[in-house]
Coordinates of N, CA and C in Angstrom, one line a residue:
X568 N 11.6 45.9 36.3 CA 11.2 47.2 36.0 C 11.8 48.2 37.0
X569 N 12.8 49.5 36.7 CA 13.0 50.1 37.4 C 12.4 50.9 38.2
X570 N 12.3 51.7 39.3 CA 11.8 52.5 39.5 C 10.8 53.8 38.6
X571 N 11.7 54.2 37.8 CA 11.3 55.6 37.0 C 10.6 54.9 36.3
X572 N 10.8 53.5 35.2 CA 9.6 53.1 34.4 C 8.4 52.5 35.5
X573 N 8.5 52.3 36.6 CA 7.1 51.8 37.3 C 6.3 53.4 37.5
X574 N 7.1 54.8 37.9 CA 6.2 55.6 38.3 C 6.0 56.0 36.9
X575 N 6.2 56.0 35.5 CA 5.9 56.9 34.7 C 4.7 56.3 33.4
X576 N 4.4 54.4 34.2 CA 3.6 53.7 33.4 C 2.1 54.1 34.9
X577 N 2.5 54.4 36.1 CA 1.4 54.7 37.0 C 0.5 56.1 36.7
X578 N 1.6 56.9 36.3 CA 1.4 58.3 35.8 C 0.2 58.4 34.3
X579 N 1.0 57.3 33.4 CA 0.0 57.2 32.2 C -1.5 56.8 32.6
X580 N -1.7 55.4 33.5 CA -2.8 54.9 33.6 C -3.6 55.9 34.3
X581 N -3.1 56.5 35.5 CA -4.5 57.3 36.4 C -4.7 58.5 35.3
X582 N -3.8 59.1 34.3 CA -4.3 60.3 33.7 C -5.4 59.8 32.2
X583 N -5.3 58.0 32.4 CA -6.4 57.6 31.3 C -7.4 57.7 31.9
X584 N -7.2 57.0 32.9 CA -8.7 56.9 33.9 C -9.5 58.3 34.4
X585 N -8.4 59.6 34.7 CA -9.0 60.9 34.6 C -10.1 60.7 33.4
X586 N -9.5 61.1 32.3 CA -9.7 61.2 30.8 C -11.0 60.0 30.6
X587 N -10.8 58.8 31.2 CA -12.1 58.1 31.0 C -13.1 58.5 31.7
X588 N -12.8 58.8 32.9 CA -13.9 59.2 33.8 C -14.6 60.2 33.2
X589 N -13.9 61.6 32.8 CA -14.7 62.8 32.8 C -15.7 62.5 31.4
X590 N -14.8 61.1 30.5 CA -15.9 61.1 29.5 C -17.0 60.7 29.4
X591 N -17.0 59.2 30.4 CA -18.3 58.9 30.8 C -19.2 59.7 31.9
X592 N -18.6 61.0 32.5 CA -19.5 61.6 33.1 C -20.5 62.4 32.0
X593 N -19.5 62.6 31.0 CA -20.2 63.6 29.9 C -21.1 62.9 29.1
X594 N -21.1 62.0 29.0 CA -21.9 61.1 27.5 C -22.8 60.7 28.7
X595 N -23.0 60.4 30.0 CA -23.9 60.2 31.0 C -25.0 61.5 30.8
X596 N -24.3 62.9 31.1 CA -24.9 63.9 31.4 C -25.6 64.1 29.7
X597 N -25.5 63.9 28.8 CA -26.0 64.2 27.8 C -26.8 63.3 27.3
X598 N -26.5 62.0 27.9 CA -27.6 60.8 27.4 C -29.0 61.5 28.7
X599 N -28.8 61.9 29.4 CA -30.2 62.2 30.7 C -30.4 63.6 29.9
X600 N -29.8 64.4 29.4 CA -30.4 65.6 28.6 C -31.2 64.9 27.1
X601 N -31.1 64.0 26.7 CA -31.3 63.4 25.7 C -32.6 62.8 26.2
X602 N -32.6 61.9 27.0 CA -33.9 61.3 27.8 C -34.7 62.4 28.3
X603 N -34.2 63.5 28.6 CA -35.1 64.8 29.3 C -36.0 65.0 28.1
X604 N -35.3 65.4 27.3 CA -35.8 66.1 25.5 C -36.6 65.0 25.0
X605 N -36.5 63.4 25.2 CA -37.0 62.6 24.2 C -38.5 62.4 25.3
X606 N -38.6 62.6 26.6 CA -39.8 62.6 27.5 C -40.8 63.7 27.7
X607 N -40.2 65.0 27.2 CA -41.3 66.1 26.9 C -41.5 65.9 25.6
X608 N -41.0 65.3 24.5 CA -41.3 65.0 22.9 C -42.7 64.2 23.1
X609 N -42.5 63.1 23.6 CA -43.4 62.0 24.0 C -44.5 62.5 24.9
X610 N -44.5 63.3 25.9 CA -45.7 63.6 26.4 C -46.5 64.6 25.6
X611 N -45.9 65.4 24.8 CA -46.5 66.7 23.9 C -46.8 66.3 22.7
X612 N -46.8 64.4 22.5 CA -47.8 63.6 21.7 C -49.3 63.5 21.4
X613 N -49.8 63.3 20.7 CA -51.2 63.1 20.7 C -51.3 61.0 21.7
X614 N -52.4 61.4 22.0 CA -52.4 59.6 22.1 C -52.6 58.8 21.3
X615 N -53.4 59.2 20.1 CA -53.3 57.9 18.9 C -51.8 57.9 18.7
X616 N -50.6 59.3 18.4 CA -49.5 58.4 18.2 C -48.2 58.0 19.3
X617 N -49.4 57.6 20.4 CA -48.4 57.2 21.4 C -49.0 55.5 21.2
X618 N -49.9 55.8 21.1 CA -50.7 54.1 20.9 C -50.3 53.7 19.5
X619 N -49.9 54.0 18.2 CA -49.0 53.7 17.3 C -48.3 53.4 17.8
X620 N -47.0 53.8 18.6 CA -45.8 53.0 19.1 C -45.9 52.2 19.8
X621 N -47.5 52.2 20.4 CA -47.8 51.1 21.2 C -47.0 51.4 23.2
X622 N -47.2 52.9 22.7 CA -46.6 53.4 24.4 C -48.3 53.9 25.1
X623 N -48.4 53.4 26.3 CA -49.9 54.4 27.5 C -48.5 55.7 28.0
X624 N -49.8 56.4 27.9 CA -48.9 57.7 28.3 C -48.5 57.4 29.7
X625 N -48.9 56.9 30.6 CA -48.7 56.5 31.7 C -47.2 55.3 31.6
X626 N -46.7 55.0 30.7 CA -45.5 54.2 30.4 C -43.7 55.5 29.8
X627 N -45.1 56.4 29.8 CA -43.4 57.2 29.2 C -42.3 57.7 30.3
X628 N -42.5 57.6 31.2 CA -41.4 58.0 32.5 C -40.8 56.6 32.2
X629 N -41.3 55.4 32.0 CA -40.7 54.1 32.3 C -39.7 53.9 30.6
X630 N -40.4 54.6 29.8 CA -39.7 53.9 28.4 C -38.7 54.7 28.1
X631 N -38.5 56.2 29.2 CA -37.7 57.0 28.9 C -36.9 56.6 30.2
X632 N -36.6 56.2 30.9 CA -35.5 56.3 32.3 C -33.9 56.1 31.5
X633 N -33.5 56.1 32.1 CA -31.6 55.9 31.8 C -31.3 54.8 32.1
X634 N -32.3 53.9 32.5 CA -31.6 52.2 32.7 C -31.9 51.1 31.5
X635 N -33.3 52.2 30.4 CA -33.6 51.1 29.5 C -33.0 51.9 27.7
X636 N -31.7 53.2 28.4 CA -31.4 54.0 27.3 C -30.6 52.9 26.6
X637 N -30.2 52.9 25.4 CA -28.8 52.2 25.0 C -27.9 53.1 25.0
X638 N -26.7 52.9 25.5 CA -25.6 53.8 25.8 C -24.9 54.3 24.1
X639 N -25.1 53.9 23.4 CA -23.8 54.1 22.5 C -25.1 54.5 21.1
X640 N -26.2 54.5 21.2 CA -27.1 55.2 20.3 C -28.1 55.5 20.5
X641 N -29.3 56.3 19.8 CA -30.1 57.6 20.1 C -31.3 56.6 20.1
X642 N -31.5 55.3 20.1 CA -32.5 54.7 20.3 C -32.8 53.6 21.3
X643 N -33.9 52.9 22.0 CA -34.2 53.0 23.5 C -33.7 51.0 23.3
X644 N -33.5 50.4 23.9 CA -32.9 49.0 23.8 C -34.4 48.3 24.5
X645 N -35.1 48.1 23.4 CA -36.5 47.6 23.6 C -36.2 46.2 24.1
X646 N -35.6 45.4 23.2 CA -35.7 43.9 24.2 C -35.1 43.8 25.8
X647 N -34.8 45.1 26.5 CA -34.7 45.0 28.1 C -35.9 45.4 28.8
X648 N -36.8 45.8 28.3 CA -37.8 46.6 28.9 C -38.5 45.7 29.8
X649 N -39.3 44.2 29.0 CA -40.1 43.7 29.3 C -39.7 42.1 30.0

């Protein structure tokens, strides 16, 4: 590999990794806006339909965090919780 193709294959990778970075900053910052919105939804519930889902209101900070979100859709990855 010459020179010019080693700096211009280094060039492509760090401007993916820019490009990947700022996306996962963004789908980050919108999945915790998403969790923000889905944790005042949930507390401005009644309790019979929190107890329908089978949530204690005292469990919704836990059922909403960003570690039990599923990354790639709008609903919570129940078999990690417990």
């Amino acid at each position: 590999m010459t020179s010019l193709e080693h700096t211009a294959s280094e060039t492509g990778r760090s401007g993916r990794g820019l490009v990947d970075f700022a996306s996962r900053a963004l789908r980050h910052f919108y999945r915790a806006m998403r969790m923000r919105s889905d944790r005042a939804a949930m507390q401005a519930m009644p309790d019979y339909l929190l107890k329908d889902m089978g949530i204690a209101r005292s469990e919704i900070d836990h059922y909403t965090s960003m570690r039990y979100a599923a990354s790639d859709t709008d609903r919570m990855d129940i078999g990690n919780v417990r």
